[in-house]
mmCIF file of C-alpha atoms in Angstrom:
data_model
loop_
_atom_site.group_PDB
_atom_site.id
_atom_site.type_symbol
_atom_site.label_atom_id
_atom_site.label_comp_id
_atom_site.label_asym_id
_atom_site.label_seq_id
_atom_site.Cartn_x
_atom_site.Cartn_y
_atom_site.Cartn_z
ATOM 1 C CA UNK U 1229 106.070 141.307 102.276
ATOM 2 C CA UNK U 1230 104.296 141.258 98.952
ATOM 3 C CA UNK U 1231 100.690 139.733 98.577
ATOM 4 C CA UNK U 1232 99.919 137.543 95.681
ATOM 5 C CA UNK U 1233 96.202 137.594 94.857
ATOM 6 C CA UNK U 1234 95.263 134.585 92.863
ATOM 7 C CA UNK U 1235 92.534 135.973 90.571
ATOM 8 C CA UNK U 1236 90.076 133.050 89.570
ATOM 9 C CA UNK U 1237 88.725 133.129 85.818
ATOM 10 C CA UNK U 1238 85.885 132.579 84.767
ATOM 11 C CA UNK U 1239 86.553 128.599 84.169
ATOM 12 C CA UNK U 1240 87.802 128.470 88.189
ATOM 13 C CA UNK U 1241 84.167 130.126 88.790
ATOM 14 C CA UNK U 1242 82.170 127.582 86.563
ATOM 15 C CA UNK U 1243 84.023 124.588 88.698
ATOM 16 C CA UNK U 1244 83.022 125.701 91.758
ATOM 17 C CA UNK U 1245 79.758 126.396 90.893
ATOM 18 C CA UNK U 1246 79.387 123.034 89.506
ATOM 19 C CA UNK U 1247 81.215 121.199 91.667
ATOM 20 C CA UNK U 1248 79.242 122.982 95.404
ATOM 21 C CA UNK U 1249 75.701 121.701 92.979
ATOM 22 C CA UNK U 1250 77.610 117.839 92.925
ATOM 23 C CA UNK U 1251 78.819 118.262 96.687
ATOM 24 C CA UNK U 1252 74.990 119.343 97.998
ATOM 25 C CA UNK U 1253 73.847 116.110 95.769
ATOM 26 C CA UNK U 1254 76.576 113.307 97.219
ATOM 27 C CA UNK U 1255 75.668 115.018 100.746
ATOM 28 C CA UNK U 1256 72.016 114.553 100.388
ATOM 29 C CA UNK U 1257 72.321 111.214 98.938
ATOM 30 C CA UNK U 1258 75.020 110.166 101.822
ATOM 31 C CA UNK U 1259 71.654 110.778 104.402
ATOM 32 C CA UNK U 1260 69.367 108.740 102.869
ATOM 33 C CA UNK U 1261 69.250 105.287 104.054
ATOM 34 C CA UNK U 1262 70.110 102.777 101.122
ATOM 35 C CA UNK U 1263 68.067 99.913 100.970
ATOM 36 C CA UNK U 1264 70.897 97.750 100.107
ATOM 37 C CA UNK U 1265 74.115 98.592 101.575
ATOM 38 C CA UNK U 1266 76.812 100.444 100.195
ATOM 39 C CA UNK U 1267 75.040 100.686 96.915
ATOM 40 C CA UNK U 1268 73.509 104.174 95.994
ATOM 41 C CA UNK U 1269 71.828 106.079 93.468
ATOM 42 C CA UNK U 1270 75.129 108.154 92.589
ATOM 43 C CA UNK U 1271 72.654 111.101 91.444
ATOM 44 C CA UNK U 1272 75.883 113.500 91.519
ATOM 45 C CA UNK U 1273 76.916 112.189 88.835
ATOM 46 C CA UNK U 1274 74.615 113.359 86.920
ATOM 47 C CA UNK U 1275 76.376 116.665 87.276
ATOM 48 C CA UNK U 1276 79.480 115.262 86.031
ATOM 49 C CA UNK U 1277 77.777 114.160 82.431
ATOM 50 C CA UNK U 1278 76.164 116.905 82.357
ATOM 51 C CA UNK U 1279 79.171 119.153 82.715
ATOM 52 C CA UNK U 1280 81.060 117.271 80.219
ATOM 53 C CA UNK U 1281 78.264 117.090 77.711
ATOM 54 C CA UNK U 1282 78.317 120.873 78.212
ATOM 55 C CA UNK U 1283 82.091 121.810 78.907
ATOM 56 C CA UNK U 1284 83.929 119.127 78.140
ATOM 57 C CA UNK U 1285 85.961 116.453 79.602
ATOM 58 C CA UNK U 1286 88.792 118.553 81.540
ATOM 59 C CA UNK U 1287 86.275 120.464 83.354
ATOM 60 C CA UNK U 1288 84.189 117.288 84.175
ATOM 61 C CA UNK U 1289 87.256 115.692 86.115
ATOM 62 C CA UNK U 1290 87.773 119.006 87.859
ATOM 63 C CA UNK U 1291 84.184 118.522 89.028
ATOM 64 C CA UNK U 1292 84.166 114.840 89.826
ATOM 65 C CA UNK U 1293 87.242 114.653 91.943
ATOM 66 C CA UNK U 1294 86.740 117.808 93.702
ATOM 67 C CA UNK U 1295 83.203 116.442 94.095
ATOM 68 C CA UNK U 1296 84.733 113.296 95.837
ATOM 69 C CA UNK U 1297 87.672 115.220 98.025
ATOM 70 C CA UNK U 1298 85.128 118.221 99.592
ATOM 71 C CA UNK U 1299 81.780 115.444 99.872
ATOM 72 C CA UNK U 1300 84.127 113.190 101.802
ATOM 73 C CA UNK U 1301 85.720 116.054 104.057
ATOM 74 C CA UNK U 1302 81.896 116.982 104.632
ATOM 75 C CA UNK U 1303 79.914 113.783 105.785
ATOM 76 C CA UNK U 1304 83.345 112.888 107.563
ATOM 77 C CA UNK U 1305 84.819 109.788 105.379
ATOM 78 C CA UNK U 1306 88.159 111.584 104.339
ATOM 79 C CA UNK U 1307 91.048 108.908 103.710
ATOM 80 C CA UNK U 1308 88.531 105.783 105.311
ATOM 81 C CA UNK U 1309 87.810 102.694 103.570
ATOM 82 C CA UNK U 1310 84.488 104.475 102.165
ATOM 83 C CA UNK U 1311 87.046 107.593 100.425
ATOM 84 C CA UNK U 1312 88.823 104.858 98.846
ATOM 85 C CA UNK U 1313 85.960 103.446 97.264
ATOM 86 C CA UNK U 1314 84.675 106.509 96.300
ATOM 87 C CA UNK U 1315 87.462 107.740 95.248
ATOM 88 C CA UNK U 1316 88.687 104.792 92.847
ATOM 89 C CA UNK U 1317 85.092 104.828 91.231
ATOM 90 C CA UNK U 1318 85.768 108.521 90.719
ATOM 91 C CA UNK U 1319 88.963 108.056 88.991
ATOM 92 C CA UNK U 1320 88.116 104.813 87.000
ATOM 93 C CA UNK U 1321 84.624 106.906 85.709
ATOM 94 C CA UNK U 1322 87.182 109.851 84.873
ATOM 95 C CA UNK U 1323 89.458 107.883 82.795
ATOM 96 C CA UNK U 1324 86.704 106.078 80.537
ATOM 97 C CA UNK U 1325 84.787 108.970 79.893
ATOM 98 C CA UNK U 1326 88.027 110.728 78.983
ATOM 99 C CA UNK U 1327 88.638 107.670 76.612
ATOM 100 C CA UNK U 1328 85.424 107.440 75.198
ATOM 101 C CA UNK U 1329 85.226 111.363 74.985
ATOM 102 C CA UNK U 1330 88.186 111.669 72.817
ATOM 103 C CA UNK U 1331 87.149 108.484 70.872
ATOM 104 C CA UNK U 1332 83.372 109.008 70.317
ATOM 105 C CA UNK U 1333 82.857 113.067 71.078
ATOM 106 C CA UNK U 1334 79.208 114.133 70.253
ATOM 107 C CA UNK U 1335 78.655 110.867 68.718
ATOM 108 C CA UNK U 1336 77.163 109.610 72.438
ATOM 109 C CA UNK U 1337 74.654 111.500 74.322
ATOM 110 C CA UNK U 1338 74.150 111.754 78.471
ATOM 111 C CA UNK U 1339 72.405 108.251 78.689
ATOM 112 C CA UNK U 1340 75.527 106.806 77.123
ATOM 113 C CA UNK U 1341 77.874 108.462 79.129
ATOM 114 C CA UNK U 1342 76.105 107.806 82.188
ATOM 115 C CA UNK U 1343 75.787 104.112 81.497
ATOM 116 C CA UNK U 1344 79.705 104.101 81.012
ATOM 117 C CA UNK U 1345 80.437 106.203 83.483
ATOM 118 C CA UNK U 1346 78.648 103.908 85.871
ATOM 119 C CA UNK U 1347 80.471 100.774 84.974
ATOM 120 C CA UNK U 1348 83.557 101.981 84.904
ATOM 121 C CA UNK U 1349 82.756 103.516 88.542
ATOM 122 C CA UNK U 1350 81.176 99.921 89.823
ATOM 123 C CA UNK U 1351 83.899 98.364 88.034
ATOM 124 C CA UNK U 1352 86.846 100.446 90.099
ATOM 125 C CA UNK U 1353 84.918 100.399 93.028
ATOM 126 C CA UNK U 1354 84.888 96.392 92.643
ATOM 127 C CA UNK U 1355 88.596 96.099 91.919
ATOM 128 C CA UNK U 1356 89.607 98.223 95.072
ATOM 129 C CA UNK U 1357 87.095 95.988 97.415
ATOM 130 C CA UNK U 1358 88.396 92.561 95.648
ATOM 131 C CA UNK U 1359 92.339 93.693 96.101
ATOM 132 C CA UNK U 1360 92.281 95.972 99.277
ATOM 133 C CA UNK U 1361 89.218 94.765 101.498
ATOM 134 C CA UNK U 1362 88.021 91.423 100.558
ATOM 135 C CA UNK U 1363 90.365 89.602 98.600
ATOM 136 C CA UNK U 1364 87.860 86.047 98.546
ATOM 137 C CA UNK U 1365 86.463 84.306 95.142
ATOM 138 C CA UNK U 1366 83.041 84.273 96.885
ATOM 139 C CA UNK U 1367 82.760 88.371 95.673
ATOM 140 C CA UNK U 1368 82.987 87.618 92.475
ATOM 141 C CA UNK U 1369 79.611 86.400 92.678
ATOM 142 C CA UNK U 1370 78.475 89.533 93.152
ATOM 143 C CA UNK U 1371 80.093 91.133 90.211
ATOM 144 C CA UNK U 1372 77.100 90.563 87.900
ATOM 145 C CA UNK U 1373 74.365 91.822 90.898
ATOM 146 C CA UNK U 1374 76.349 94.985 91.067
ATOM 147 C CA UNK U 1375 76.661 95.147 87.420
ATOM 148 C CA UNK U 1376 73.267 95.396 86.771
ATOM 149 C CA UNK U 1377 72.546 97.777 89.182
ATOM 150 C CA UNK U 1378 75.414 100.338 88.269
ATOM 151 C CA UNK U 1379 73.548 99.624 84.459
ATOM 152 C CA UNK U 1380 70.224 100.482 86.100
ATOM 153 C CA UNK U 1381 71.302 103.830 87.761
ATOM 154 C CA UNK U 1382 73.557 104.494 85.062
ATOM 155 C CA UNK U 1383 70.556 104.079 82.744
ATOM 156 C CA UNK U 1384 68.007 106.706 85.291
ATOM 157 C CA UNK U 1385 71.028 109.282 86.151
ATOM 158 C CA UNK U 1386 71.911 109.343 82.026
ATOM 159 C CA UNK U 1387 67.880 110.075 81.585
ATOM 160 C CA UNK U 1388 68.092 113.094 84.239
ATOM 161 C CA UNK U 1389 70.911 114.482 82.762
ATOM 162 C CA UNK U 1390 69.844 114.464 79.605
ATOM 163 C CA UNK U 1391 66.414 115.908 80.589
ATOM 164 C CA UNK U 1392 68.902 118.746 82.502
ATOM 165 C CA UNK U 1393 71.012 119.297 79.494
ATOM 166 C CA UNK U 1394 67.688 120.172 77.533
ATOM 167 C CA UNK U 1395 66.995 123.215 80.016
ATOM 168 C CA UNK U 1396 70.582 124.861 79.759
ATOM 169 C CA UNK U 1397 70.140 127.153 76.906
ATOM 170 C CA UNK F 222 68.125 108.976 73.065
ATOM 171 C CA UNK F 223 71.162 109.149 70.360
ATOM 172 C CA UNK F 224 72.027 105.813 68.288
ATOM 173 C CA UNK F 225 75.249 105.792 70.466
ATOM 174 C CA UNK F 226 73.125 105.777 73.406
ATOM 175 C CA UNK F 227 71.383 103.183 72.401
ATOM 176 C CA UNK F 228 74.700 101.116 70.924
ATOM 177 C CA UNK F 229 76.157 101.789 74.558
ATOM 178 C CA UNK F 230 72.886 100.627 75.988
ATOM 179 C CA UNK F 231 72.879 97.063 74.266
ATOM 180 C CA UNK F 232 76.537 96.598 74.583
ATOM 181 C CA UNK F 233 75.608 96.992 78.270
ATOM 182 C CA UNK F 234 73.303 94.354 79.058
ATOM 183 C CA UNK F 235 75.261 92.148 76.274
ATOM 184 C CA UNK F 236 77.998 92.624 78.935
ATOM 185 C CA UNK F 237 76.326 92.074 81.867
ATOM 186 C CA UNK F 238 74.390 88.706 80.539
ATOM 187 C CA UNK F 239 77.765 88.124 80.022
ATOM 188 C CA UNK F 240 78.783 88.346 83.433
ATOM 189 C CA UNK F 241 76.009 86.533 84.799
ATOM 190 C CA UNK F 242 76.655 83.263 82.706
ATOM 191 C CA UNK F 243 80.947 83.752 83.480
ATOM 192 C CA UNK F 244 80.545 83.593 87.202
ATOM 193 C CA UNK F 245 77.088 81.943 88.039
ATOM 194 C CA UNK F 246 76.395 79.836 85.150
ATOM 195 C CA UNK F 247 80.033 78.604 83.485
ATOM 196 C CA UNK F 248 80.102 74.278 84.017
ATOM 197 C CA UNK F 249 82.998 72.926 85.899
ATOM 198 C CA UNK F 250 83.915 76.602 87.090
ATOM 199 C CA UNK F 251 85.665 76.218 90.167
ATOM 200 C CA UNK F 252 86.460 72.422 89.980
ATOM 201 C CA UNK F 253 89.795 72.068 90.420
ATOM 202 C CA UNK F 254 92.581 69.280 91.067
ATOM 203 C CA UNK F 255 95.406 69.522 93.356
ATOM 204 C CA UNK F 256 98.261 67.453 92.132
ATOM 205 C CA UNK F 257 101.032 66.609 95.158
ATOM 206 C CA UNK F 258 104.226 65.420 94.084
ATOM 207 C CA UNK F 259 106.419 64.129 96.604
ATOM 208 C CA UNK F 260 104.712 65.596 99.564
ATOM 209 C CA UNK F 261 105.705 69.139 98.471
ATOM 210 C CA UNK F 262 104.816 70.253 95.132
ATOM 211 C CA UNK F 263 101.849 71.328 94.531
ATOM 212 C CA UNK F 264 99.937 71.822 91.338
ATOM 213 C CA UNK F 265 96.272 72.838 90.221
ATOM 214 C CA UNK F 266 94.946 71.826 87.093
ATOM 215 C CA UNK F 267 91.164 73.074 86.130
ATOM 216 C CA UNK F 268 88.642 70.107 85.110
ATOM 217 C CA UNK F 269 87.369 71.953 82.330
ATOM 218 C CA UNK F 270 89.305 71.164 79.449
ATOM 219 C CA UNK F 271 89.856 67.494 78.095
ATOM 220 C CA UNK F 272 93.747 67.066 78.252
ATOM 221 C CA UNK F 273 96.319 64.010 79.314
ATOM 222 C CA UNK F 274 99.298 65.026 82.110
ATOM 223 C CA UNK F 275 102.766 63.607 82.392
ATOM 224 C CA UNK F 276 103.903 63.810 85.964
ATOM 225 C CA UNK F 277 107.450 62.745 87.006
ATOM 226 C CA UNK F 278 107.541 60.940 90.165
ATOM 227 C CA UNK F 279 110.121 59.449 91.790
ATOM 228 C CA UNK F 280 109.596 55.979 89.527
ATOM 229 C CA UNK F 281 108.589 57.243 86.486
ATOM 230 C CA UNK F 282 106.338 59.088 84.492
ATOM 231 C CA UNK F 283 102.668 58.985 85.632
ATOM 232 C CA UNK F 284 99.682 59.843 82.981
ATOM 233 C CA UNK F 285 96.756 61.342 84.142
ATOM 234 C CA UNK F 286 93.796 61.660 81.903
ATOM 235 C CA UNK F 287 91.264 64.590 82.050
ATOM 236 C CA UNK F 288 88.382 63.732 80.463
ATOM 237 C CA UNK F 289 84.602 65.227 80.921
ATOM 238 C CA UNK F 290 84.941 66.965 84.031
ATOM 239 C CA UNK F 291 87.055 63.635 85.742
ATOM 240 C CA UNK F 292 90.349 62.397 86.023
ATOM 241 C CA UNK F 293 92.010 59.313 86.126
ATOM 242 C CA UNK F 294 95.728 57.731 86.564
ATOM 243 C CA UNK F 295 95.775 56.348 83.054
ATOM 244 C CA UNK F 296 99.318 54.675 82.849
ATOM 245 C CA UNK F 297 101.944 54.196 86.063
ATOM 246 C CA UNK F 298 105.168 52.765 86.198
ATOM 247 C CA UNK F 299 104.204 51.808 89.648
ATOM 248 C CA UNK F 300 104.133 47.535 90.440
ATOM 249 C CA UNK F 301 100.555 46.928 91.727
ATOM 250 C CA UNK F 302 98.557 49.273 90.016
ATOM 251 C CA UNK F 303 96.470 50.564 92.805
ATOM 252 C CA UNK F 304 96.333 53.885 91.463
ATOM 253 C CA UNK F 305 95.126 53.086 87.905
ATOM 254 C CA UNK F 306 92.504 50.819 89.527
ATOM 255 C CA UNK F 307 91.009 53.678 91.673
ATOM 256 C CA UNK F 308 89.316 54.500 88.619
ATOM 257 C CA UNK F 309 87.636 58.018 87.355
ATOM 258 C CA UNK F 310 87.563 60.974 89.750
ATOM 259 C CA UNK F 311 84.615 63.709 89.772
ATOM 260 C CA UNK F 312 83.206 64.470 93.339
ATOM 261 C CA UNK F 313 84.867 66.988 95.279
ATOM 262 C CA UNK F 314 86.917 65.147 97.798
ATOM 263 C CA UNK F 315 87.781 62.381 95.688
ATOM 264 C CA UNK F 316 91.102 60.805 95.963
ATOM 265 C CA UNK F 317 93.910 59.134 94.301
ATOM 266 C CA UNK F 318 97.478 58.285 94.925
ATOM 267 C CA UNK F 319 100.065 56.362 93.779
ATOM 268 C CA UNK F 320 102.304 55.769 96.903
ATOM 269 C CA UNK F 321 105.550 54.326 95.045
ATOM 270 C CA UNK F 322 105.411 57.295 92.467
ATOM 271 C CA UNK F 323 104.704 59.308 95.367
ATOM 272 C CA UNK F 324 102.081 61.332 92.822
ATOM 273 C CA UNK F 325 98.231 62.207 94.816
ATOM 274 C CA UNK F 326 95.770 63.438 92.950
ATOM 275 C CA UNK F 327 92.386 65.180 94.651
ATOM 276 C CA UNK F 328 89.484 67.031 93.666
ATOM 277 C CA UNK F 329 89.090 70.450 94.882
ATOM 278 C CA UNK F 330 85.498 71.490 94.296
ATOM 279 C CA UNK F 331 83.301 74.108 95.865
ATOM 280 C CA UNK F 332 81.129 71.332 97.448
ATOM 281 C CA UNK F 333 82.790 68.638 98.588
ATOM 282 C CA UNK F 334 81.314 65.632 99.358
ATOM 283 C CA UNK F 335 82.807 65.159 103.141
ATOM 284 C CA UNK F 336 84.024 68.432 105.174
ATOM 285 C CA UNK F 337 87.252 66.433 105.882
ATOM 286 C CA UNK F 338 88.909 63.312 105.975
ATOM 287 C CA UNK F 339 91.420 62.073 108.443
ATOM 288 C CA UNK F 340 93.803 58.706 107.615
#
């Protein structure tokens, strides 16, 4: 019987290091009563700019989706109605930052990739709810509440990042 | 803050203004009529935009005019004419039919004036 030793590099490292500092975040976050529900801060995002701001786009997904898959496993929401949610923002947030990344580079800073981040999360999040959960006209109504809040957030988690990105030398 | 950020920033609210005048705001949004031909088929045609329908009944061809948010039966081939004489349509609820065309014609609105109507 032979033993194969998978020997993680240095990038392997990084995403775990990045990705246990999102995980802690969506944990804490998951225990603090929301005011309104099902609508939250999303502060571990601000990892996720940051780490593409930093190291790019591939290691950002890395860090997003392993942020939603081990966070879920965690608080205990692992393939509910609350993973799919989380996860479609995930993914839809992914994908436009990946777009805009290749499109716009350097040109945007954190606040700017927050703000689209956060739309295109709200925006997946929405789709999956309208199509899976609550397929009803009447939730279209609150399309533009929830738009202005994922601009909001988007707005205060692209500040913090930002303000993050400053201390990394 | 980078001019991109700020670019993204206006493009934002732009977009969610936007939003707020598509689904709370638009006129006529949601006003709808249901067009039954022959007791089967079923069609629904928005309110919104000024526009004149042929509809083939089993008589002829009926013309329904949309104009300003209400419709009307403009022409039938039908006898007496009840139809055309119903006049403009606009409240939710409202009702026209043209029996010997076998063409009905109702308003489907968010708010209708009765909760139901039984004949």
């Amino acid at each position: 019987m032979t033993t194969v030793t998978l020997q993680p590099t240095r990038e392997d490292m990084r995403i775990a290091y990045l990705a246990a500092f999102a995980i802690m975040i969506h944990i804490f976050e998951a225990a603090i009563p929301s005011p309104f529900p099902g609508i939250k801060l999303g502060l571990a995002n601000v990892i996720t700019i940051a780490t593409l701001l930093i190291f790019g786009w591939r290691m950002a997904a890395w860090v997003s989706l392993l942020r939603v898959l081990v966070g879920s496993l965690m608080i205990g929401t692992f393939l509910s109605p609350t993973f799919a949610m989380s996860l479609s923002g995930a993914v839809a947030s992914v994908l436009m930052l990946g777009i805009c990344w290749k499109l716009l580079g350097h040109h945007i800073g954190a606040v700017g990739y927050s703000i689209l981040a956060a739309f295109a999360h709200m925006a997946g999040q929405f789709m999956t709810a309208y199509y899976l959960f609550i397929p009803h006209q009447g939730l279209l109504k609150l399309l533009p509440v929830f738009m202005t809040l994922a601009l909001v957030f988007g707005l205060l988690s692209g500040i913090i990042a930002s303000a993050m990105i400053k201390r990394v030398p | 803050m980078k001019i991109g950020d700020k670019l993204v920033l206006i493009i934002g609210i732009v977009l969610v203004a936007s939003l707020y005048k598509q689904l709370w705001f638009s006129e006529g949004h949601g006003d709808f009529i249901q067009i039954t031909i022959d007791a089967k088929e079923q069609r629904l045609v928005s309110l919104a935009e000024d526009q004149i329908l042929k509809m083939k009944g089993k008589v002829g061809i009926s013309e329904l005019e949309i104009h300003n948010g209400k419709i009307r039966f403009k022409h039938s081939p039908c006898t007496n004419q009840i139809c055309v004489h119903t006049g403009w349509l606009e409240k939710g609820g409202d009702f026209a039919a043209c029996l010997p065309n076998r063409i009905a014609v109702e308003v489907v609105a968010n708010n209708t004036l009765f909760d139901s109507i039984n004949f």
